[in-house]
């Protein structure tokens, strides 16, 4: 499925910027492409910047990266529930609490890369088996309708968004 096939009712408008940052892409292809290039990006971060924050009260680079991992896990779970036609509304999650409890300051780059590869391979394995019919299924997450396909594209767009933020605000020197 391509991102251009998503409909407005497939996701909450909050997620539009994440999806828009991808352009018109095919879902599983984008998941695979990011599996190749995101670890290279993480490896390129200078070690002295890994626990850096550009301003007081902002997350560190490590916290941003662990947030990307956690969010993909949450969205992957949501996609599985909706793909299996589970109509139970799913609650949101407090990303700030997740970050504060993540212990990201004790993670190193290699651990983030290894976790990312494991999580993304699992996401790919999940989404590559979904039929077009399954990708169109939807459920309620955070009080808003969300399709299975949208969850996959949001994982990709969320990752790209945070990579861009890291480049622009943390690594611009």
Tab-separated table of C-alpha atoms in Angstrom:
chain	number	residue	atom	x	y	z
A	1	UNK	CA	0.000	0.000	0.000
A	2	UNK	CA	1.167	3.535	-0.757
A	3	UNK	CA	0.845	6.501	1.583
A	4	UNK	CA	-1.223	8.322	-1.054
A	5	UNK	CA	-3.924	5.667	-0.601
A	6	UNK	CA	-4.580	6.710	2.997
A	7	UNK	CA	-7.795	8.595	3.654
A	8	UNK	CA	-8.345	11.405	6.158
A	9	UNK	CA	-10.457	9.092	8.315
A	10	UNK	CA	-7.528	6.637	8.608
A	11	UNK	CA	-5.816	8.702	11.319
A	12	UNK	CA	-6.101	11.722	13.583
A	13	UNK	CA	-4.949	15.019	11.937
A	14	UNK	CA	-2.157	15.233	14.552
A	15	UNK	CA	-0.290	12.553	12.573
A	16	UNK	CA	-0.550	14.295	9.179
A	17	UNK	CA	2.899	15.954	9.421
A	18	UNK	CA	4.531	12.557	10.081
A	19	UNK	CA	2.868	11.006	7.051
A	20	UNK	CA	3.510	14.082	4.875
A	21	UNK	CA	7.240	13.980	5.595
A	22	UNK	CA	7.425	10.631	3.782
A	23	UNK	CA	6.070	11.725	0.414
A	24	UNK	CA	4.295	9.062	-1.640
A	25	UNK	CA	5.940	5.806	-0.599
A	26	UNK	CA	5.087	2.135	-0.384
A	27	UNK	CA	4.809	0.999	3.239
A	28	UNK	CA	6.918	-2.159	3.480
A	29	UNK	CA	9.543	-0.709	1.134
A	30	UNK	CA	9.877	2.357	3.395
A	31	UNK	CA	10.073	0.194	6.521
A	32	UNK	CA	12.924	-1.765	4.905
A	33	UNK	CA	14.712	1.338	3.624
A	34	UNK	CA	14.696	2.870	7.087
A	35	UNK	CA	16.031	-0.391	8.553
A	36	UNK	CA	19.106	0.164	6.402
A	37	UNK	CA	19.620	3.908	6.852
A	38	UNK	CA	18.528	4.717	10.419
A	39	UNK	CA	21.266	2.626	12.077
A	40	UNK	CA	23.802	4.478	9.904
A	41	UNK	CA	22.380	7.780	11.114
A	42	UNK	CA	22.593	6.665	14.759
A	43	UNK	CA	26.198	5.523	14.226
A	44	UNK	CA	27.064	8.933	12.769
A	45	UNK	CA	26.091	10.768	15.967
A	46	UNK	CA	29.266	11.884	17.756
A	47	UNK	CA	29.660	10.023	21.039
A	48	UNK	CA	29.969	13.292	22.953
A	49	UNK	CA	26.533	14.344	21.629
A	50	UNK	CA	24.695	11.122	22.526
A	51	UNK	CA	23.597	12.357	25.957
A	52	UNK	CA	23.455	16.023	24.927
A	53	UNK	CA	20.402	18.266	24.971
A	54	UNK	CA	20.243	21.591	23.177
A	55	UNK	CA	18.216	23.291	25.926
A	56	UNK	CA	17.266	22.745	29.538
A	57	UNK	CA	14.111	20.657	29.864
A	58	UNK	CA	14.499	19.093	26.414
A	59	UNK	CA	15.164	15.404	25.870
A	60	UNK	CA	18.694	14.189	25.237
A	61	UNK	CA	19.646	12.548	21.955
A	62	UNK	CA	19.496	9.158	23.694
A	63	UNK	CA	16.032	9.917	25.061
A	64	UNK	CA	14.777	10.928	21.613
A	65	UNK	CA	16.082	7.688	20.116
A	66	UNK	CA	14.613	5.476	22.859
A	67	UNK	CA	11.338	7.379	22.399
A	68	UNK	CA	11.379	6.353	18.725
A	69	UNK	CA	11.856	2.725	19.803
A	70	UNK	CA	9.089	2.848	22.404
A	71	UNK	CA	6.637	4.527	20.057
A	72	UNK	CA	7.191	1.940	17.339
A	73	UNK	CA	6.527	-0.818	19.873
A	74	UNK	CA	3.256	0.825	20.948
A	75	UNK	CA	2.108	1.426	17.368
A	76	UNK	CA	3.100	-2.079	16.313
A	77	UNK	CA	0.918	-3.478	19.112
A	78	UNK	CA	-1.981	-1.278	18.046
A	79	UNK	CA	-1.595	-2.462	14.442
A	80	UNK	CA	-1.681	-6.104	15.546
A	81	UNK	CA	-4.829	-5.568	17.617
A	82	UNK	CA	-6.650	-3.772	14.794
A	83	UNK	CA	-5.400	-6.226	12.152
A	84	UNK	CA	-6.946	-9.034	14.174
A	85	UNK	CA	-10.222	-7.096	14.173
A	86	UNK	CA	-10.094	-6.333	17.894
A	87	UNK	CA	-12.538	-3.460	18.353
A	88	UNK	CA	-11.546	-2.716	21.948
A	89	UNK	CA	-10.593	0.994	22.163
A	90	UNK	CA	-6.936	1.358	23.120
A	91	UNK	CA	-5.716	4.086	25.458
A	92	UNK	CA	-3.047	6.608	24.638
A	93	UNK	CA	0.326	6.624	26.334
A	94	UNK	CA	2.218	9.384	28.077
A	95	UNK	CA	5.354	9.822	25.978
A	96	UNK	CA	6.976	12.089	28.558
A	97	UNK	CA	6.496	9.512	31.311
A	98	UNK	CA	7.846	6.791	29.008
A	99	UNK	CA	10.960	8.902	28.340
A	100	UNK	CA	11.517	9.690	32.014
A	101	UNK	CA	11.213	5.988	32.889
A	102	UNK	CA	13.256	4.712	29.933
A	103	UNK	CA	16.667	4.971	31.610
A	104	UNK	CA	17.926	6.220	28.236
A	105	UNK	CA	20.965	7.789	29.885
A	106	UNK	CA	22.293	4.287	30.488
A	107	UNK	CA	21.914	3.274	26.842
A	108	UNK	CA	24.759	3.502	24.353
A	109	UNK	CA	24.585	3.842	20.594
A	110	UNK	CA	25.129	0.163	19.898
A	111	UNK	CA	22.297	-0.830	22.243
A	112	UNK	CA	19.939	1.609	20.524
A	113	UNK	CA	20.955	0.273	17.101
A	114	UNK	CA	20.502	-3.368	18.146
A	115	UNK	CA	17.096	-2.643	19.686
A	116	UNK	CA	16.044	-0.635	16.646
A	117	UNK	CA	16.989	-3.438	14.258
A	118	UNK	CA	15.089	-6.002	16.342
A	119	UNK	CA	11.977	-3.831	16.620
A	120	UNK	CA	11.987	-2.780	12.958
A	121	UNK	CA	12.493	-6.347	11.729
A	122	UNK	CA	9.491	-7.321	13.830
A	123	UNK	CA	7.468	-4.433	12.368
A	124	UNK	CA	8.404	-5.517	8.843
A	125	UNK	CA	7.503	-9.143	9.576
A	126	UNK	CA	4.129	-8.002	10.862
A	127	UNK	CA	3.242	-5.580	8.059
A	128	UNK	CA	4.506	-7.650	5.134
A	129	UNK	CA	1.933	-10.331	5.988
A	130	UNK	CA	-1.012	-7.934	6.106
A	131	UNK	CA	-3.329	-8.097	3.106
A	132	UNK	CA	-4.787	-4.943	1.545
A	133	UNK	CA	-8.038	-5.768	3.345
A	134	UNK	CA	-6.240	-6.043	6.679
A	135	UNK	CA	-4.342	-2.774	6.138
A	136	UNK	CA	-7.691	-1.019	5.768
A	137	UNK	CA	-9.042	-2.308	9.070
A	138	UNK	CA	-9.280	0.260	11.823
A	139	UNK	CA	-9.757	0.606	15.526
A	140	UNK	CA	-9.782	3.327	18.131
A	141	UNK	CA	-6.531	4.456	19.752
A	142	UNK	CA	-6.246	7.538	21.941
A	143	UNK	CA	-9.948	8.238	21.333
A	144	UNK	CA	-9.414	8.484	17.563
A	145	UNK	CA	-9.939	6.140	14.590
A	146	UNK	CA	-6.718	4.650	13.254
A	147	UNK	CA	-6.206	2.218	10.370
A	148	UNK	CA	-3.597	-0.523	10.361
A	149	UNK	CA	-1.877	1.052	7.349
A	150	UNK	CA	-1.788	4.477	8.983
A	151	UNK	CA	-0.033	2.993	12.003
A	152	UNK	CA	2.736	1.652	9.769
A	153	UNK	CA	3.187	4.928	7.922
A	154	UNK	CA	3.158	6.837	11.210
A	155	UNK	CA	6.011	4.632	12.495
A	156	UNK	CA	8.040	5.631	9.439
A	157	UNK	CA	7.095	9.304	9.566
A	158	UNK	CA	7.615	9.570	13.325
A	159	UNK	CA	11.126	8.175	12.956
A	160	UNK	CA	11.916	10.548	10.080
A	161	UNK	CA	10.501	13.510	12.025
A	162	UNK	CA	12.755	12.814	15.004
A	163	UNK	CA	15.797	12.218	12.795
A	164	UNK	CA	15.149	15.649	11.276
A	165	UNK	CA	14.746	17.235	14.725
A	166	UNK	CA	18.014	15.658	15.865
A	167	UNK	CA	19.821	16.986	12.785
A	168	UNK	CA	18.349	20.492	13.077
A	169	UNK	CA	18.490	21.085	16.831
A	170	UNK	CA	21.053	18.707	18.304
A	171	UNK	CA	23.660	17.957	15.652
A	172	UNK	CA	23.870	21.155	13.613
A	173	UNK	CA	27.436	21.993	14.659
